[in-house]
Coordinates of N, CA, C and O in Angstrom, one line a residue:
X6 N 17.1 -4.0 -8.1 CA 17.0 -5.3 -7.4 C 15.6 -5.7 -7.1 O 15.1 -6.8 -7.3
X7 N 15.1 -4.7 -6.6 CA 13.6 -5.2 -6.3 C 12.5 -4.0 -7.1 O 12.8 -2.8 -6.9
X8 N 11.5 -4.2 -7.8 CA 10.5 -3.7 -8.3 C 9.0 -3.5 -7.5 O 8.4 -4.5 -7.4
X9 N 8.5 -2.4 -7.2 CA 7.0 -2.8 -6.6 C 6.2 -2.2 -7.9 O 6.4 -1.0 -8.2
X10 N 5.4 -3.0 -8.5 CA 4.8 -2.2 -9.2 C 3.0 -1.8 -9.1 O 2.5 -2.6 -9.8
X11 N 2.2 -1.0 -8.7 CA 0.8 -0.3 -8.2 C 0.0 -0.6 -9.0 O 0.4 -0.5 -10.1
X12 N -1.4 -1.1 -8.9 CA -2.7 -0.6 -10.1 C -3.8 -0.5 -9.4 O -3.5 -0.8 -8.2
X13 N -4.6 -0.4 -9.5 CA -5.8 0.0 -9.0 C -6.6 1.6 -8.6 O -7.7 1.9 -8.0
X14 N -5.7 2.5 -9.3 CA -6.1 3.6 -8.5 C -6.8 4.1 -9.6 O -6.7 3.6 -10.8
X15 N -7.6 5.0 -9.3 CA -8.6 6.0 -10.7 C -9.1 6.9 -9.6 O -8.7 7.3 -8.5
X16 N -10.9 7.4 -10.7 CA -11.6 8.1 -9.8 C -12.9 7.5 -9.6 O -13.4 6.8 -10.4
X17 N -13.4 7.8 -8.4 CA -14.5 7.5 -7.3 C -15.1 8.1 -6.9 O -14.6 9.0 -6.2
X18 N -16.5 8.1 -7.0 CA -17.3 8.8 -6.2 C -17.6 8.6 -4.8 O -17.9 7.5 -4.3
X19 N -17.6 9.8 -4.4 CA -18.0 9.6 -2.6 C -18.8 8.3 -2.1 O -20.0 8.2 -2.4
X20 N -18.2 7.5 -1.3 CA -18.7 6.3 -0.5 C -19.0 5.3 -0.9 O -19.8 4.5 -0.4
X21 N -17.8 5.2 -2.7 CA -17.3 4.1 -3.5 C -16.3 3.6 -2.9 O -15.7 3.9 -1.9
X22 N -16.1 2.3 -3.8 CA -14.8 1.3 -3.2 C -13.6 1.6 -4.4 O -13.9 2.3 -5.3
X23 N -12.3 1.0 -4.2 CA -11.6 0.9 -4.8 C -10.5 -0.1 -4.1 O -10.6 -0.3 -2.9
X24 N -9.6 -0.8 -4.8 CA -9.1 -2.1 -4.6 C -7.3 -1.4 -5.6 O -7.1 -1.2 -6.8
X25 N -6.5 -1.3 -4.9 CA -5.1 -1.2 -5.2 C -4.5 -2.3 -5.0 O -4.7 -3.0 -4.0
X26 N -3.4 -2.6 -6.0 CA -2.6 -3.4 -5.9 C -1.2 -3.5 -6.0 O -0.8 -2.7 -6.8
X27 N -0.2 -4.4 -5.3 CA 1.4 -4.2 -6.0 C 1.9 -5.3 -5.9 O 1.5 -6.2 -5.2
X28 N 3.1 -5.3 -6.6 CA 3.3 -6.7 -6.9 C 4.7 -6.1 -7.1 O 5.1 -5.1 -7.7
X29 N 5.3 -7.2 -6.3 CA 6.7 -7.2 -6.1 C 7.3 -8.1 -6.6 O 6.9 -9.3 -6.4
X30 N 8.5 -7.9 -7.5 CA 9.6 -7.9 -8.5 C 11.0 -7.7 -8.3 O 11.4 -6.9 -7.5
X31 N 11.8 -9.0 -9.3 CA 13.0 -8.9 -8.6 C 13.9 -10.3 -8.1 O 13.5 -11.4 -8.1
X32 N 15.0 -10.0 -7.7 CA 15.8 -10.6 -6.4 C 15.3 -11.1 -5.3 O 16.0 -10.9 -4.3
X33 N 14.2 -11.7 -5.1 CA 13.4 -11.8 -3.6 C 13.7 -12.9 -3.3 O 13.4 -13.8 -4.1
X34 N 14.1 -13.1 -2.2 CA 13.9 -14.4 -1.4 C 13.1 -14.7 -0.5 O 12.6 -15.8 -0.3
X35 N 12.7 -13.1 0.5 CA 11.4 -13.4 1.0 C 10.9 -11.7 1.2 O 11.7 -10.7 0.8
X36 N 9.6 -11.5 1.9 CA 9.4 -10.0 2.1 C 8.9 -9.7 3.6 O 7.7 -9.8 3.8
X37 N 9.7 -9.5 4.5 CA 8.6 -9.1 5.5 C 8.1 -8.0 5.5 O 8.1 -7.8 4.3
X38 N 7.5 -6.9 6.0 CA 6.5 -6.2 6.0 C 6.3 -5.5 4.9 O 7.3 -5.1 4.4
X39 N 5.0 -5.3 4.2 CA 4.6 -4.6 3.2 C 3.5 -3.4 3.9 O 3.1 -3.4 5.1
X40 N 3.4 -2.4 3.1 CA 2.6 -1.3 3.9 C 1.7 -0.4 2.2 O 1.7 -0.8 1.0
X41 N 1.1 0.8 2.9 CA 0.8 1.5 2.3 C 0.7 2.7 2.9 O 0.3 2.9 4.0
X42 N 1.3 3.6 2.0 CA 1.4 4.9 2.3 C 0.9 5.9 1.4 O 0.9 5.8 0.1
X43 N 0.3 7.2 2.3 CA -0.4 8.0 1.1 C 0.2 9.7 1.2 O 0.6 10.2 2.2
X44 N 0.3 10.5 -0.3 CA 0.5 11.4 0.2 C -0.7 12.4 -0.5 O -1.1 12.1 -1.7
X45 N -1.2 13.3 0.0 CA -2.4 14.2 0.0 C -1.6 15.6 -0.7 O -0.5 15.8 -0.3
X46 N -1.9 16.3 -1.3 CA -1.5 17.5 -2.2 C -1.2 18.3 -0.9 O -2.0 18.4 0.0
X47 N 0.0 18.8 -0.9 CA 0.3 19.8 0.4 C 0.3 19.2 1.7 O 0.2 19.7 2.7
X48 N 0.3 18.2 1.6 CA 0.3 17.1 3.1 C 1.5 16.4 3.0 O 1.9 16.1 1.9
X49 N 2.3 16.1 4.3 CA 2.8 14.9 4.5 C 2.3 13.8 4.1 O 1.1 13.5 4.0
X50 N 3.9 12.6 3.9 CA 3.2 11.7 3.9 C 2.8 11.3 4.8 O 3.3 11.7 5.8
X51 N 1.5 10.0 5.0 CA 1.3 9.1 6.1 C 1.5 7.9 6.0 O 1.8 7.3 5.0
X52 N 1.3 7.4 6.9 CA 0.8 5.6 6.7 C -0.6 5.6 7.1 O -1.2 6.1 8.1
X53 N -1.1 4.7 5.9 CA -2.4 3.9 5.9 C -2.6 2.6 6.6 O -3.5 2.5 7.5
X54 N -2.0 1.9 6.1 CA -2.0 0.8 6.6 C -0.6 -0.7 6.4 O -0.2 -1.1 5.3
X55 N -0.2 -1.0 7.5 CA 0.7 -2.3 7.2 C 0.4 -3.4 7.5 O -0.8 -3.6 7.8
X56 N 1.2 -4.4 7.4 CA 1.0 -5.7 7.5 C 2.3 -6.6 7.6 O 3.2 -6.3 6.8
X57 N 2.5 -7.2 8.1 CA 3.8 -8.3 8.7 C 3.5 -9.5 7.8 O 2.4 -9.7 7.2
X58 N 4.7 -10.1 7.8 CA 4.7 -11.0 7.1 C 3.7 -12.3 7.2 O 3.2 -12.9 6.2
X59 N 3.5 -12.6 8.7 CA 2.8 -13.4 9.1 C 1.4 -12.8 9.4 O 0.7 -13.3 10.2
X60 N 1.1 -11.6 8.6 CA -0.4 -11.1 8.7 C -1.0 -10.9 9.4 O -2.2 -11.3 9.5
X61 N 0.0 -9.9 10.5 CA -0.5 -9.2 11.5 C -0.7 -7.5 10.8 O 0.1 -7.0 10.1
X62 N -1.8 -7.0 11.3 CA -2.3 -5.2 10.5 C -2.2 -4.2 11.9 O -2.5 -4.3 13.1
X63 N -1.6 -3.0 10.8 CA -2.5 -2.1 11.6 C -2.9 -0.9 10.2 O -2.6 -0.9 9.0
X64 N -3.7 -0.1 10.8 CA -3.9 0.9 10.3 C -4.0 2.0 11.1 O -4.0 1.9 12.3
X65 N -4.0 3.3 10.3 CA -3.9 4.6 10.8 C -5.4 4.9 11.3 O -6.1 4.7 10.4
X66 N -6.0 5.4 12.4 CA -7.1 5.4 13.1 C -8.0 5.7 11.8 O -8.7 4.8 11.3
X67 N -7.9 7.2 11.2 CA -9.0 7.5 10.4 C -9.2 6.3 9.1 O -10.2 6.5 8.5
X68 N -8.4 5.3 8.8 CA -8.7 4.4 7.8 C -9.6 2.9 8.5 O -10.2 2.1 7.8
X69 N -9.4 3.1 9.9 CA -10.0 1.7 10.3 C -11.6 1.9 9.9 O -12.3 3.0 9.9
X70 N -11.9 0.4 9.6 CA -13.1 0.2 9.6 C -13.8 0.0 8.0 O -14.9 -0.6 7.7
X71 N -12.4 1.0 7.1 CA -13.2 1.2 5.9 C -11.7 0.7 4.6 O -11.7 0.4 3.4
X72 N -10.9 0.9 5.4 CA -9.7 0.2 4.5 C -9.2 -1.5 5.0 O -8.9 -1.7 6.2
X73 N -9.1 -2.4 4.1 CA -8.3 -3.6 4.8 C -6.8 -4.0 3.9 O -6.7 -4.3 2.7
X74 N -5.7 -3.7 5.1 CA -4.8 -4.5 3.7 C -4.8 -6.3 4.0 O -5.2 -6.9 5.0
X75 N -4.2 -6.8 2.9 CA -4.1 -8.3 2.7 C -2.7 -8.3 1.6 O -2.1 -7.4 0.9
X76 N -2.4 -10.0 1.7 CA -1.5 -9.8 1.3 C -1.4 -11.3 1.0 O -1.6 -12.2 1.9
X77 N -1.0 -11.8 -0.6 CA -0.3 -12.7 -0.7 C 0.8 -13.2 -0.9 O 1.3 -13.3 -2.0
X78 N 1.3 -13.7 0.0 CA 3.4 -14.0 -0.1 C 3.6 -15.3 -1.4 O 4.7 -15.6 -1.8
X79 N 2.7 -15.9 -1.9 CA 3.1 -16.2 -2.8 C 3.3 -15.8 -4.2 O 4.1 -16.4 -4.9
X80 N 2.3 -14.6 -4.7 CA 2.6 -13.8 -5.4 C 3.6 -12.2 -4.8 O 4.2 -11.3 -5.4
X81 N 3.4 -12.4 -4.0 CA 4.7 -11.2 -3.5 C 4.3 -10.0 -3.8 O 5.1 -9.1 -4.3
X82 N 2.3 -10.0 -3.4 CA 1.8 -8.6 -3.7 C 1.2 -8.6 -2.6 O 0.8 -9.6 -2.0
X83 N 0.8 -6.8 -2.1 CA -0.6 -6.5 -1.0 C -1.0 -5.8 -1.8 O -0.5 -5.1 -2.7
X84 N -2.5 -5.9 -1.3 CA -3.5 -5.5 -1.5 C -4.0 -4.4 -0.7 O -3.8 -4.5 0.5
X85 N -4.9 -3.2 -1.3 CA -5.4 -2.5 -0.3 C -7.2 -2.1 -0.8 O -7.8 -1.2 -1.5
X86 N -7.7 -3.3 0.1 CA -9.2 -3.0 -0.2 C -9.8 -1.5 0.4 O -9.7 -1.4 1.6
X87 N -10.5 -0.2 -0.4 CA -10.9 1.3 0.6 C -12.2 0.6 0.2 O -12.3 -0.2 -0.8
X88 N -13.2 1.0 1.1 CA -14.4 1.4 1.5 C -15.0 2.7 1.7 O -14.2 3.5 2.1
X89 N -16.4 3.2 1.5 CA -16.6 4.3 2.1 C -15.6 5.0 1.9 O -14.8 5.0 2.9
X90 N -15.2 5.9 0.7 CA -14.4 6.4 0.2 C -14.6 7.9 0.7 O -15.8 8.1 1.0
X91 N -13.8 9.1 0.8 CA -14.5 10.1 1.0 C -13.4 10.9 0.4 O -12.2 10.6 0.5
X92 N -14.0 12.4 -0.4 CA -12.9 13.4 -0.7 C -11.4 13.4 -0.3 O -10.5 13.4 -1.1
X93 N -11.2 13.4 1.1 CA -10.4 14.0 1.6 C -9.3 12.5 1.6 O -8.1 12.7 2.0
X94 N -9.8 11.1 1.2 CA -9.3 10.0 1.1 C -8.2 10.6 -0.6 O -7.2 9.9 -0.8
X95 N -8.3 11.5 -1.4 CA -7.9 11.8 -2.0 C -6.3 12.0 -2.1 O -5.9 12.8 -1.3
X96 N -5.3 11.3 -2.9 CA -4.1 11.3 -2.9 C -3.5 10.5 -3.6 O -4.1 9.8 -4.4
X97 N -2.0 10.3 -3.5 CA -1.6 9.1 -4.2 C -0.9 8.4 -3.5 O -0.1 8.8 -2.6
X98 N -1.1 7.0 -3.8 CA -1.0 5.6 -2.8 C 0.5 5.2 -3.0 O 0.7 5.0 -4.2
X99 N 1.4 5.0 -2.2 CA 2.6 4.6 -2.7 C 2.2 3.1 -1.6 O 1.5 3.1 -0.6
X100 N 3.0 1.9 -2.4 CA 3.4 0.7 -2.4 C 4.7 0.7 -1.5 O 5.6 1.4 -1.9
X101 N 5.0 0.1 -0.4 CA 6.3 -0.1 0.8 C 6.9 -1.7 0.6 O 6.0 -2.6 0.8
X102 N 8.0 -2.1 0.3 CA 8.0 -3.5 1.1 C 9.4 -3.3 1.5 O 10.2 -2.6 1.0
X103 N 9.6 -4.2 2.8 CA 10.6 -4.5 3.4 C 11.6 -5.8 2.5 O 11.2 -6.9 3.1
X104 N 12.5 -6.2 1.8 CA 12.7 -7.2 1.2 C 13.9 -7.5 1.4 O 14.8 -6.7 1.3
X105 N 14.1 -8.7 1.9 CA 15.1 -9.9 1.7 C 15.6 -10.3 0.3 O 14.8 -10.8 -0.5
X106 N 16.7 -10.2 0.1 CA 17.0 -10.5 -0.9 C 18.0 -11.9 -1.7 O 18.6 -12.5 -0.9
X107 N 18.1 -12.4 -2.7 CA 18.3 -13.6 -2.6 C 19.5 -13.6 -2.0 O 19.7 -14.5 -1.2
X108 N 20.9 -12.4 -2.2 CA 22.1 -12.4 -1.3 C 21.9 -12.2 0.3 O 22.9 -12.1 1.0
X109 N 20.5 -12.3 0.8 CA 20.3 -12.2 2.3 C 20.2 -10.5 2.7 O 19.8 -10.1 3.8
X110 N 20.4 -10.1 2.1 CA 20.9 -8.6 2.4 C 19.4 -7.8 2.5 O 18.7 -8.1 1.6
X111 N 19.0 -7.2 3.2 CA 17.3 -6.2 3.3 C 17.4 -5.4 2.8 O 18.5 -4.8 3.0
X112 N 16.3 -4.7 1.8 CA 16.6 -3.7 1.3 C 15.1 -3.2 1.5 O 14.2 -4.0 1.5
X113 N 15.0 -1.8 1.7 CA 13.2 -1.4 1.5 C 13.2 -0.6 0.0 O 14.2 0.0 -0.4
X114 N 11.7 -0.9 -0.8 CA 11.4 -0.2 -1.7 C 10.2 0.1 -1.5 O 9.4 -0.3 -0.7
X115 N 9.9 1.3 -2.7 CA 9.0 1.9 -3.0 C 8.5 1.9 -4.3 O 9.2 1.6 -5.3
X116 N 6.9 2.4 -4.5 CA 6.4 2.0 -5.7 C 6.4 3.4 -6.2 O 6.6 4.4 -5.5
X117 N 6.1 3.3 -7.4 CA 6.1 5.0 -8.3 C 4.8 5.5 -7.8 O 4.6 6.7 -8.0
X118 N 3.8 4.6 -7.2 CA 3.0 5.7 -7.1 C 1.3 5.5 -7.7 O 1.2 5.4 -8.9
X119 N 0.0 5.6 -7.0 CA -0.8 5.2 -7.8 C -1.7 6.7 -7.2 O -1.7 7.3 -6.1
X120 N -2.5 6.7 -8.6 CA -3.6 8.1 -7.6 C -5.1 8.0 -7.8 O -5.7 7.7 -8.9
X121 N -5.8 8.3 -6.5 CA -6.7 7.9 -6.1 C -7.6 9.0 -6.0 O -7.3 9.4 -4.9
X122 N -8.4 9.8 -6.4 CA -9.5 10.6 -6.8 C -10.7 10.6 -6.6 O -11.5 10.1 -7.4
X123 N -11.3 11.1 -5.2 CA -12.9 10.8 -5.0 C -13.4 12.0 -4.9 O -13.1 12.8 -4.0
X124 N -14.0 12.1 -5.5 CA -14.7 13.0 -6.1 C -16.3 12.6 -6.8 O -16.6 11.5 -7.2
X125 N -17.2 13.9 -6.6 CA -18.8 13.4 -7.4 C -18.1 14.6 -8.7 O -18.7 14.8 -9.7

């Protein structure tokens, strides 16, 4: 029903940027909240960072400052701008959306997955 599909992830060197993206596919009628979540090798996952439909944020303490998400509802993608990248930022980025669907009905999905490598 609904598709998120990820790009932007590779590898980076320490207190590089990188720029992720997803783009949502599908059945949509509309999307409220989109997010980003990461999971680290041997770690839980977390949240990074969300965003409401009407483009209210938060993020997870250690990302403020150096991560922003954004989001366009007319392409029916967020964005996750990193800054100041560091090792331990190392993981893979999964894509969240909350979606309404054209039968009305909410469904959440997830993206397969993007990975992010900072490393010298």
């Amino acid at each position: 029903q609904v598709q998120l599909v990820e790009s932007g992830g590779g590898l980076v060197q320490p207190g590089g940027s990188l720029k992720l993206s997803c783009a949502a596919s599908g059945s949509i009628f509309s999307i409220n909240a989109m997010a980003w979540y990461r999971r680290a090798p041997g770690k839980e996952r977390e949240l990074v960072a969300r965003i409401s439909s009407g483009g209210s944020t938060n993020y997870a303490d250690s990302m403020k400052g150096r991560f922003t998400i954004s989001r366009d509802n007319a392409k029916n993608t967020v964005y996750l701008q990193m800054d100041s990248l560091k090792p331990e930022d190392t993981a893979a980025y999964y894509c969240f959306a909350e979606v309404i669907l054209t039968s009305r009905s909410t469904v959440t999905s997830w993206g397969q997955g993007t990975q992010v490598t900072v490393s010298s």
